mmCIF file of C-alpha atoms and ligand atoms in Angstrom:
data_model
loop_
_atom_site.group_PDB
_atom_site.id
_atom_site.type_symbol
_atom_site.label_atom_id
_atom_site.label_comp_id
_atom_site.label_asym_id
_atom_site.label_seq_id
_atom_site.Cartn_x
_atom_site.Cartn_y
_atom_site.Cartn_z
ATOM 1 C CA MET A 1 0.000 0.000 0.000
ATOM 2 C CA LYS A 2 2.710 2.374 1.049
ATOM 3 C CA ARG A 3 4.830 1.398 -1.912
ATOM 4 C CA THR A 4 1.962 1.947 -4.311
ATOM 5 C CA ARG A 5 1.380 5.389 -2.903
ATOM 6 C CA ARG A 6 5.048 6.235 -3.182
ATOM 7 C CA GLU A 7 5.185 5.090 -6.784
ATOM 8 C CA PHE A 8 2.072 7.030 -7.562
ATOM 9 C CA LEU A 9 3.547 10.198 -6.074
ATOM 10 C CA LYS A 10 6.779 9.687 -7.902
ATOM 11 C CA THR A 11 4.958 9.323 -11.191
ATOM 12 C CA GLY A 12 2.895 12.373 -10.362
ATOM 13 C CA SER A 13 5.925 14.521 -9.658
ATOM 14 C CA MET A 14 7.627 13.362 -12.840
ATOM 15 C CA MET A 15 4.563 14.310 -14.818
ATOM 16 C CA ALA A 16 4.514 17.700 -13.144
ATOM 17 C CA ALA A 17 8.185 18.267 -13.910
ATOM 18 C CA GLY A 18 7.708 17.156 -17.500
ATOM 19 C CA SER A 19 4.684 19.295 -18.143
ATOM 20 C CA LEU A 20 6.035 22.255 -16.195
ATOM 21 C CA ILE A 21 2.611 22.993 -14.818
ATOM 22 C CA SER A 22 2.905 25.726 -12.257
ATOM 23 C CA PRO A 23 4.349 24.581 -8.962
ATOM 24 C CA SER A 24 6.209 21.319 -8.576
ATOM 25 C CA ILE A 25 4.973 21.250 -5.029
ATOM 26 C CA VAL A 26 5.209 17.562 -4.265
ATOM 27 C CA SER A 27 7.967 15.051 -4.754
ATOM 28 C CA ALA A 28 8.216 11.630 -3.152
ATOM 29 C CA GLU A 29 11.100 12.765 -0.938
ATOM 30 C CA ASN A 30 8.828 15.376 0.575
ATOM 31 C CA ILE A 31 6.301 12.894 1.897
ATOM 32 C CA ILE A 32 6.821 12.305 5.600
ATOM 33 C CA GLN A 33 5.274 9.771 7.942
ATOM 34 C CA THR A 34 3.670 11.419 10.935
ATOM 35 C CA GLN A 35 3.964 10.199 14.517
ATOM 36 C CA THR A 36 0.222 9.976 14.672
ATOM 37 C CA GLY A 37 -0.442 7.950 11.515
ATOM 38 C CA GLY A 38 -0.810 8.819 7.853
ATOM 39 C CA THR A 39 1.533 11.043 5.906
ATOM 40 C CA LEU A 40 2.078 14.724 5.335
ATOM 41 C CA THR A 41 3.789 16.698 2.627
ATOM 42 C CA LYS A 42 6.835 18.657 3.711
ATOM 43 C CA HIS A 43 6.032 21.731 1.655
ATOM 44 C CA GLU A 44 8.983 23.840 0.594
ATOM 45 C CA LEU A 45 9.508 27.329 -0.744
ATOM 46 C CA PRO A 46 10.484 26.910 -4.415
ATOM 47 C CA LYS A 47 13.557 28.726 -5.654
ATOM 48 C CA LEU A 48 12.954 31.747 -7.841
ATOM 49 C CA PRO A 49 13.894 30.933 -11.446
ATOM 50 C CA TYR A 50 15.754 34.288 -11.691
ATOM 51 C CA ALA A 51 17.447 36.840 -9.434
ATOM 52 C CA TYR A 52 15.478 39.237 -7.245
ATOM 53 C CA ASP A 53 16.421 42.169 -9.474
ATOM 54 C CA ALA A 54 15.723 40.340 -12.756
ATOM 55 C CA LEU A 55 12.275 41.857 -13.264
ATOM 56 C CA GLU A 56 13.469 45.458 -12.861
ATOM 57 C CA PRO A 57 12.323 48.072 -13.656
ATOM 58 C CA TYR A 58 8.800 46.615 -13.743
ATOM 59 C CA ILE A 59 9.006 44.893 -10.385
ATOM 60 C CA ASP A 60 11.728 46.098 -8.027
ATOM 61 C CA ALA A 61 14.248 43.832 -6.322
ATOM 62 C CA LYS A 62 13.243 44.693 -2.753
ATOM 63 C CA THR A 63 9.611 43.841 -3.430
ATOM 64 C CA MET A 64 10.618 40.540 -5.022
ATOM 65 C CA GLU A 65 12.883 39.649 -2.124
ATOM 66 C CA LEU A 66 10.284 40.359 0.556
ATOM 67 C CA HIS A 67 7.509 38.811 -1.471
ATOM 68 C CA HIS A 68 9.354 35.556 -2.082
ATOM 69 C CA SER A 69 11.413 35.095 1.077
ATOM 70 C CA LYS A 70 8.899 36.448 3.600
ATOM 71 C CA HIS A 71 5.354 36.366 2.231
ATOM 72 C CA HIS A 72 5.528 33.167 0.230
ATOM 73 C CA GLN A 73 7.554 31.503 2.996
ATOM 74 C CA ALA A 74 4.829 32.424 5.481
ATOM 75 C CA TYR A 75 2.222 30.628 3.354
ATOM 76 C CA VAL A 76 4.410 27.523 3.194
ATOM 77 C CA THR A 77 4.931 27.588 6.958
ATOM 78 C CA GLY A 78 1.235 28.218 7.542
ATOM 79 C CA LEU A 79 0.207 25.344 5.292
ATOM 80 C CA ILE A 80 2.544 22.911 7.054
ATOM 81 C CA LYS A 81 1.202 24.028 10.420
ATOM 82 C CA ALA A 82 -2.441 23.690 9.375
ATOM 83 C CA GLU A 83 -1.923 20.207 7.961
ATOM 84 C CA GLU A 84 -0.012 19.105 11.065
ATOM 85 C CA GLU A 85 -2.834 20.326 13.267
ATOM 86 C CA LEU A 86 -5.396 18.468 11.167
ATOM 87 C CA SER A 87 -3.260 15.335 11.432
ATOM 88 C CA LYS A 88 -3.130 15.698 15.209
ATOM 89 C CA ALA A 89 -6.874 16.230 15.323
ATOM 90 C CA ARG A 90 -7.415 12.941 13.489
ATOM 91 C CA ALA A 91 -5.074 11.116 15.852
ATOM 92 C CA ALA A 92 -6.859 12.500 18.899
ATOM 93 C CA ASN A 93 -10.300 12.303 17.316
ATOM 94 C CA ASP A 94 -10.687 15.869 18.519
ATOM 95 C CA PHE A 95 -12.071 18.053 15.762
ATOM 96 C CA ALA A 96 -13.024 21.051 17.858
ATOM 97 C CA LEU A 97 -10.814 23.302 15.714
ATOM 98 C CA VAL A 98 -11.371 21.624 12.367
ATOM 99 C CA GLN A 99 -13.046 24.678 10.875
ATOM 100 C CA HIS A 100 -10.185 26.943 11.912
ATOM 101 C CA TRP A 101 -7.428 24.680 10.579
ATOM 102 C CA SER A 102 -9.316 23.844 7.405
ATOM 103 C CA ARG A 103 -9.643 27.549 6.725
ATOM 104 C CA ARG A 104 -5.947 28.059 7.427
ATOM 105 C CA ALA A 105 -5.102 25.172 5.104
ATOM 106 C CA ALA A 106 -7.206 26.673 2.306
ATOM 107 C CA PHE A 107 -5.751 30.165 2.724
ATOM 108 C CA ASN A 108 -2.120 29.113 3.022
ATOM 109 C CA GLY A 109 -2.407 26.296 0.495
ATOM 110 C CA GLY A 110 -3.922 28.712 -1.986
ATOM 111 C CA GLY A 111 -1.135 31.173 -1.282
ATOM 112 C CA HIS A 112 1.584 28.573 -1.751
ATOM 113 C CA PHE A 113 0.142 27.277 -5.014
ATOM 114 C CA LEU A 114 -0.538 30.678 -6.549
ATOM 115 C CA HIS A 115 2.852 32.159 -5.650
ATOM 116 C CA ALA A 116 4.676 29.100 -6.993
ATOM 117 C CA MET A 117 2.836 29.653 -10.261
ATOM 118 C CA PHE A 118 3.327 33.432 -10.157
ATOM 119 C CA TRP A 119 7.150 33.236 -10.082
ATOM 120 C CA LYS A 120 7.124 30.873 -13.053
ATOM 121 C CA VAL A 121 4.803 32.841 -15.283
ATOM 122 C CA MET A 122 7.188 35.784 -15.111
ATOM 123 C CA ALA A 123 10.610 36.201 -16.710
ATOM 124 C CA PRO A 124 12.984 39.120 -17.316
ATOM 125 C CA ASN A 125 11.796 41.396 -20.082
ATOM 126 C CA GLY A 126 13.356 40.384 -23.397
ATOM 127 C CA LYS A 127 14.641 37.138 -21.877
ATOM 128 C CA GLY A 128 11.441 35.167 -21.950
ATOM 129 C CA GLY A 129 9.274 37.929 -20.498
ATOM 130 C CA GLY A 130 6.986 40.310 -22.366
ATOM 131 C CA GLY A 131 5.776 40.359 -25.937
ATOM 132 C CA GLU A 132 2.605 38.572 -26.892
ATOM 133 C CA PRO A 133 1.494 34.960 -26.901
ATOM 134 C CA ASP A 134 1.696 32.965 -30.104
ATOM 135 C CA GLY A 135 0.954 29.499 -31.441
ATOM 136 C CA MET A 136 -1.750 27.402 -29.811
ATOM 137 C CA LEU A 137 -2.033 29.754 -26.820
ATOM 138 C CA LEU A 138 -2.837 32.698 -29.065
ATOM 139 C CA ASP A 139 -5.280 30.576 -31.039
ATOM 140 C CA LYS A 140 -7.051 29.560 -27.840
ATOM 141 C CA ILE A 141 -7.182 33.161 -26.600
ATOM 142 C CA LYS A 142 -8.702 34.248 -29.916
ATOM 143 C CA GLU A 143 -11.201 31.440 -29.813
ATOM 144 C CA ASP A 144 -12.391 32.256 -26.294
ATOM 145 C CA PHE A 145 -11.959 36.053 -26.042
ATOM 146 C CA GLY A 146 -12.069 37.333 -29.628
ATOM 147 C CA ASP A 147 -8.491 38.558 -29.733
ATOM 148 C CA TYR A 148 -5.464 39.154 -27.539
ATOM 149 C CA LYS A 149 -6.284 42.793 -26.838
ATOM 150 C CA MET A 150 -9.770 41.965 -25.604
ATOM 151 C CA PHE A 151 -8.355 39.255 -23.349
ATOM 152 C CA MET A 152 -5.689 41.592 -21.995
ATOM 153 C CA GLU A 153 -8.191 44.325 -21.219
ATOM 154 C CA ASN A 154 -10.505 41.871 -19.491
ATOM 155 C CA PHE A 155 -7.656 40.437 -17.412
ATOM 156 C CA SER A 156 -6.229 43.865 -16.549
ATOM 157 C CA ALA A 157 -9.624 45.140 -15.432
ATOM 158 C CA ALA A 158 -10.120 42.073 -13.262
ATOM 159 C CA ALA A 159 -6.709 42.690 -11.671
ATOM 160 C CA ARG A 160 -7.310 46.404 -11.092
ATOM 161 C CA ASP A 161 -10.706 45.845 -9.525
ATOM 162 C CA VAL A 162 -10.007 43.073 -7.022
ATOM 163 C CA GLU A 163 -11.361 44.262 -3.678
ATOM 164 C CA GLY A 164 -8.575 44.236 -1.123
ATOM 165 C CA GLY A 165 -5.839 41.624 -1.497
ATOM 166 C CA GLY A 166 -6.180 39.044 -4.237
ATOM 167 C CA TRP A 167 -5.396 37.925 -7.736
ATOM 168 C CA ALA A 168 -6.584 37.959 -11.303
ATOM 169 C CA LEU A 169 -6.268 34.520 -12.838
ATOM 170 C CA LEU A 170 -6.611 33.002 -16.253
ATOM 171 C CA HIS A 171 -8.049 29.531 -15.840
ATOM 172 C CA TYR A 172 -8.575 26.627 -18.167
ATOM 173 C CA ARG A 173 -11.984 25.097 -17.458
ATOM 174 C CA ARG A 174 -12.036 21.440 -18.288
ATOM 175 C CA SER A 175 -15.788 20.920 -18.510
ATOM 176 C CA ASP A 176 -16.192 23.073 -21.626
ATOM 177 C CA LYS A 177 -12.510 23.434 -22.595
ATOM 178 C CA ARG A 178 -12.495 27.214 -22.251
ATOM 179 C CA LEU A 179 -10.168 29.854 -20.923
ATOM 180 C CA ILE A 180 -11.879 32.101 -18.397
ATOM 181 C CA VAL A 181 -10.743 35.092 -16.336
ATOM 182 C CA LEU A 182 -11.601 35.139 -12.648
ATOM 183 C CA GLN A 183 -10.752 37.279 -9.670
ATOM 184 C CA VAL A 184 -9.587 35.771 -6.408
ATOM 185 C CA GLU A 185 -9.942 37.448 -3.037
ATOM 186 C CA ASN A 186 -7.200 36.606 -0.564
ATOM 187 C CA GLN A 187 -5.721 33.392 -1.996
ATOM 188 C CA HIS A 188 -8.806 31.280 -2.446
ATOM 189 C CA LYS A 189 -12.158 33.057 -2.325
ATOM 190 C CA LEU A 190 -14.187 33.302 -5.537
ATOM 191 C CA SER A 191 -12.398 30.238 -6.871
ATOM 192 C CA ALA A 192 -14.263 28.044 -9.326
ATOM 193 C CA TRP A 193 -14.115 24.272 -9.489
ATOM 194 C CA ASP A 194 -13.087 22.270 -12.517
ATOM 195 C CA THR A 195 -10.611 24.949 -13.481
ATOM 196 C CA VAL A 196 -6.832 25.064 -13.580
ATOM 197 C CA PRO A 197 -5.041 28.414 -13.248
ATOM 198 C CA VAL A 198 -2.521 28.912 -16.052
ATOM 199 C CA LEU A 199 -1.649 32.588 -15.530
ATOM 200 C CA GLY A 200 -2.055 34.914 -12.574
ATOM 201 C CA ILE A 201 -1.089 38.295 -11.228
ATOM 202 C CA ASP A 202 -0.806 38.976 -7.516
ATOM 203 C CA VAL A 203 -2.460 42.291 -6.681
ATOM 204 C CA TRP A 204 -2.012 42.213 -2.931
ATOM 205 C CA GLU A 205 -0.351 45.470 -1.934
ATOM 206 C CA HIS A 206 2.790 43.573 -0.890
ATOM 207 C CA ALA A 207 3.258 42.722 -4.573
ATOM 208 C CA TYR A 208 3.682 46.333 -5.685
ATOM 209 C CA TYR A 209 3.344 48.930 -2.932
ATOM 210 C CA LEU A 210 7.043 49.770 -2.441
ATOM 211 C CA LYS A 211 7.388 50.881 -6.038
ATOM 212 C CA TYR A 212 3.874 51.808 -7.099
ATOM 213 C CA GLN A 213 2.210 52.834 -3.806
ATOM 214 C CA ASN A 214 -1.521 53.126 -4.518
ATOM 215 C CA GLN A 215 -1.075 52.955 -8.315
ATOM 216 C CA ARG A 216 -2.213 49.386 -8.815
ATOM 217 C CA ALA A 217 -3.288 50.104 -12.392
ATOM 218 C CA GLU A 218 0.265 51.190 -13.246
ATOM 219 C CA TYR A 219 1.671 47.985 -11.770
ATOM 220 C CA VAL A 220 -0.824 45.889 -13.754
ATOM 221 C CA LYS A 221 0.050 47.746 -16.955
ATOM 222 C CA ASN A 222 3.780 47.246 -16.445
ATOM 223 C CA TRP A 223 3.426 43.625 -15.391
ATOM 224 C CA TRP A 224 2.660 42.560 -18.964
ATOM 225 C CA ASN A 225 6.311 43.310 -19.749
ATOM 226 C CA VAL A 226 7.416 40.330 -17.691
ATOM 227 C CA VAL A 227 4.803 37.718 -18.561
ATOM 228 C CA ASN A 228 6.439 34.472 -19.619
ATOM 229 C CA TRP A 229 4.101 33.331 -22.400
ATOM 230 C CA LYS A 230 6.037 30.155 -23.056
ATOM 231 C CA GLN A 231 5.346 29.054 -19.493
ATOM 232 C CA VAL A 232 1.684 30.004 -19.803
ATOM 233 C CA ALA A 233 1.437 27.918 -22.963
ATOM 234 C CA ASP A 234 3.091 24.992 -21.164
ATOM 235 C CA ASN A 235 0.665 25.364 -18.271
ATOM 236 C CA LEU A 236 -2.252 25.357 -20.679
ATOM 237 C CA LYS A 237 -1.004 22.280 -22.530
ATOM 238 C CA ALA A 238 -0.619 20.459 -19.225
ATOM 239 C CA ALA A 239 -4.112 21.483 -18.131
ATOM 240 C CA MET A 240 -5.641 20.330 -21.400
HETATM 241 MN MN1 MN3 B 301 1.684 37.709 -2.710
#
């Protein structure tokens, strides 16, 4: 049983690495047996695929450093904690705090997943970042939004108008094979089911405030200069 699970996870992580879909969150080595029965994932902060200053001048180095090493790390730590507490609750058959820890798991798990994707769908301008999508990704955008400009304006508006902290996400919805744009509040609210995020922009203030202050629209406009369309296309292919 244990072996089967291990093999399954290994296969899963190889598929994730091969397809490059957003975060390679789980590998077999990161599965740990708990003292209380069952297993847990030892979640880890993924390395940035570029230097902190690589997205300058569109996103400044200090913001990237804090965002990755402090904010994203906090979501990883929070997710581990929430899952440990749920594991302990099962062992003790004491679910008095199940709502609290489930909520923490959703918030921090959402944060971990989305940030892991966020780093990957960006690249230094002119070195993988910026420009416009092409190939099958462009075809799919045209099919579902009319053209690239209409998609971009829809996505930008969604990002600008998120209430409070959140995200704009481009999802692939499996049930009708469409790309759709959604907003996310915090890291998880307003999520839809049967969808896979393939592109996202973080519009929490911590993502832009040092450089842009209250000018979120300016940040959103500049962010297009660092979008890694090749990665988005890979994410879409994996989701399809
Ligand atoms: Mn963030």
